Amino acid sequence: MARAVLSQADISRALTRISHEILESNRGSSDLVILGIPTRGVILARRIAETIARIEPDAAPPPAGALDVTMYRDDLTRTRTRTPQPTELPAGGIDGKTVVLVDDVLFSGRTIRAAFDALNDLGRARAVRLAVLVDRGHREFPIRADFVGKNLPSSTRERINVRLAEIDGDDAVAIDDTVAAEGGEA
Amino acid sequence: MRHLLSTRELSREQAIELLDIAEDMAAVQEREVKKLPTLRGKTVVNLFFEDSTRTRISFEAAAKRLSADVINFSAKGSSVSKGESLKDTAQTLQAMGADGVVIRHHASGAPYTLATSGWIDAGVVNAGDGTHEHPTQALLDAFTMRRRLHGAASRGRALDGVHVVIVGDVLHSRVARSNVWLLATLGAEVELVAPPTLVPVDTTTWPARVGYDLDAALSGTPDVVMMLRIQAERMHAAFFPNSREYARTWGLDDARFDALPPSTMVMHPGPMNRGLEIAARAADSPQSTVREQVANGVSVRMAALYLLMSGERGDA
């Protein structure tokens, strides 16, 4: 049974607010790099970068990219083999930049931990921030998001299903009441 | 994937997935930090019963870039020369806690025996067995072709309609066999050209055309010409009168190379016999992919080791 939590307009508003918050905390869009974690984080990162470019039309638009963390995960021998996705860094790299990591759902925090390791091999960012569309709780690491679209207290039995138009045809966030052993954050 | 023993058993989806992962591994090779922590704490044993430098160091580089520990075992100067059997060697490796075994063996089927015997739990990669298969070589060849043809847009693609001519000692070549199966799976058209004495007795079940005339094959403007090495060490009979005649009839000499369109790739698995199966000009031309093949070999082997050694043990 699926229960809709965020509509297309809700997602759009949340991303606009997150974009404003990123600009506010960074005092502008200079030296920002927005990196999405595949698959849906990459699309959210791209949308946030576009929104920031719209909000600050006079500044150079912040580069968006993708950061794959598959090879840095701590559960590679615990689940079926995962297929890595491409990592795409903007031409300027991340050295000295403020990197905003973007993911769709923040759950255990293990993906973000892996992302720190992955970032470390790519250069030395000046600061790393975290933006997520949904924070569903159940953290297993001392990690919290700087920018959150919606806090969604959930049961571990539930699955948070994020749909984005670029991949799934429409924008929506729903809670599936299944007993997926490890749902939500992939 | 549990083992990588032959390209014949790879599905199209599996092959494309492996090549796509190799693209990601190739991207890692271009970074400043060329290492991934993925196989930290795992042990890969290079078990080489036959001389090989490039394949062994390629596997060694691949395993080390994934942070695995590598143990090199070559039959020369080891207990094998004292008469130890494959079974006893395997059980020794098992006792040492090998997670992956890369095996090269002079007997066709040895990797299969190692993988299915139950002597060892490790994932097995065939790095060349007798005159049977050499799957990672075929995968790196396919990877090289795909990159040359599609560049950055290679991901997810196969080799549909690509015309590949493989020339030379097909009889003894595990590279040719692995390529025939893999390239056919990926949709390429494969044509084999060899002296009649160097073609296996029955190739009717192979998804490839067989011809004896190199000039006729090259006049069909193939996308890829792959020259095989004349394996003197495996030739215990007179398969052709002499090497000069072979070079004249089946070698990619200057005249044949000049007649090829500039878009045709010239491939060679190495090590090359310059002046025999391939002229120096062809080998050193921009159309030659020989050095790319070596670099891509590491990426493809990283992908193979990752697929074999990650995931829950026990799944197929």
mmCIF file of C-alpha atoms in Angstrom, chain B residues 4-10 50 103-105 107-111 125-139 172-182 206 234:
data_model
loop_
_atom_site.group_PDB
_atom_site.id
_atom_site.type_symbol
_atom_site.label_atom_id
_atom_site.label_comp_id
_atom_site.label_asym_id
_atom_site.label_seq_id
_atom_site.Cartn_x
_atom_site.Cartn_y
_atom_site.Cartn_z
ATOM 1 C CA LEU B 4 34.975 -16.044 -15.194
ATOM 2 C CA LEU B 5 36.024 -19.138 -17.113
ATOM 3 C CA SER B 6 34.995 -18.518 -20.704
ATOM 4 C CA THR B 7 33.284 -15.867 -22.796
ATOM 5 C CA ARG B 8 30.980 -18.492 -24.241
ATOM 6 C CA GLU B 9 28.922 -18.578 -21.063
ATOM 7 C CA LEU B 10 28.571 -14.776 -20.825
ATOM 8 C CA GLU B 50 52.750 -20.991 -17.877
ATOM 9 C CA ILE B 103 44.902 -19.108 -13.170
ATOM 10 C CA ARG B 104 46.897 -19.625 -16.326
ATOM 11 C CA HIS B 105 47.521 -23.233 -17.222
ATOM 12 C CA ALA B 107 46.026 -27.604 -20.040
ATOM 13 C CA SER B 108 42.691 -26.577 -21.568
ATOM 14 C CA GLY B 109 39.996 -26.846 -18.904
ATOM 15 C CA ALA B 110 42.257 -26.515 -15.846
ATOM 16 C CA PRO B 111 40.432 -23.362 -14.616
ATOM 17 C CA VAL B 125 39.387 -16.180 -13.327
ATOM 18 C CA ASN B 126 40.716 -17.948 -16.376
ATOM 19 C CA ALA B 127 43.815 -16.081 -17.535
ATOM 20 C CA GLY B 128 44.397 -18.443 -20.432
ATOM 21 C CA ASP B 129 44.086 -22.226 -20.500
ATOM 22 C CA GLY B 130 45.867 -24.231 -23.171
ATOM 23 C CA THR B 131 44.262 -23.610 -26.532
ATOM 24 C CA HIS B 132 40.819 -23.055 -25.006
ATOM 25 C CA GLU B 133 39.974 -19.535 -23.776
ATOM 26 C CA HIS B 134 41.401 -16.269 -22.525
ATOM 27 C CA PRO B 135 38.244 -14.355 -21.588
ATOM 28 C CA THR B 136 39.743 -11.165 -20.142
ATOM 29 C CA GLN B 137 41.761 -10.654 -23.346
ATOM 30 C CA ALA B 138 38.576 -10.850 -25.435
ATOM 31 C CA LEU B 139 36.804 -8.490 -23.027
ATOM 32 C CA HIS B 172 46.347 -22.600 -31.143
ATOM 33 C CA SER B 173 44.778 -19.284 -30.184
ATOM 34 C CA ARG B 174 42.672 -19.046 -27.047
ATOM 35 C CA VAL B 175 42.431 -15.313 -27.793
ATOM 36 C CA ALA B 176 40.676 -16.099 -31.076
ATOM 37 C CA ARG B 177 38.255 -18.525 -29.423
ATOM 38 C CA SER B 178 37.315 -16.134 -26.646
ATOM 39 C CA ASN B 179 36.895 -13.308 -29.135
ATOM 40 C CA VAL B 180 34.702 -15.343 -31.478
ATOM 41 C CA TRP B 181 32.207 -16.108 -28.712
ATOM 42 C CA LEU B 182 32.236 -12.685 -27.094
ATOM 43 C CA TRP B 206 31.462 -21.292 -34.367
ATOM 44 C CA ARG B 234 53.016 -24.363 -29.428
#
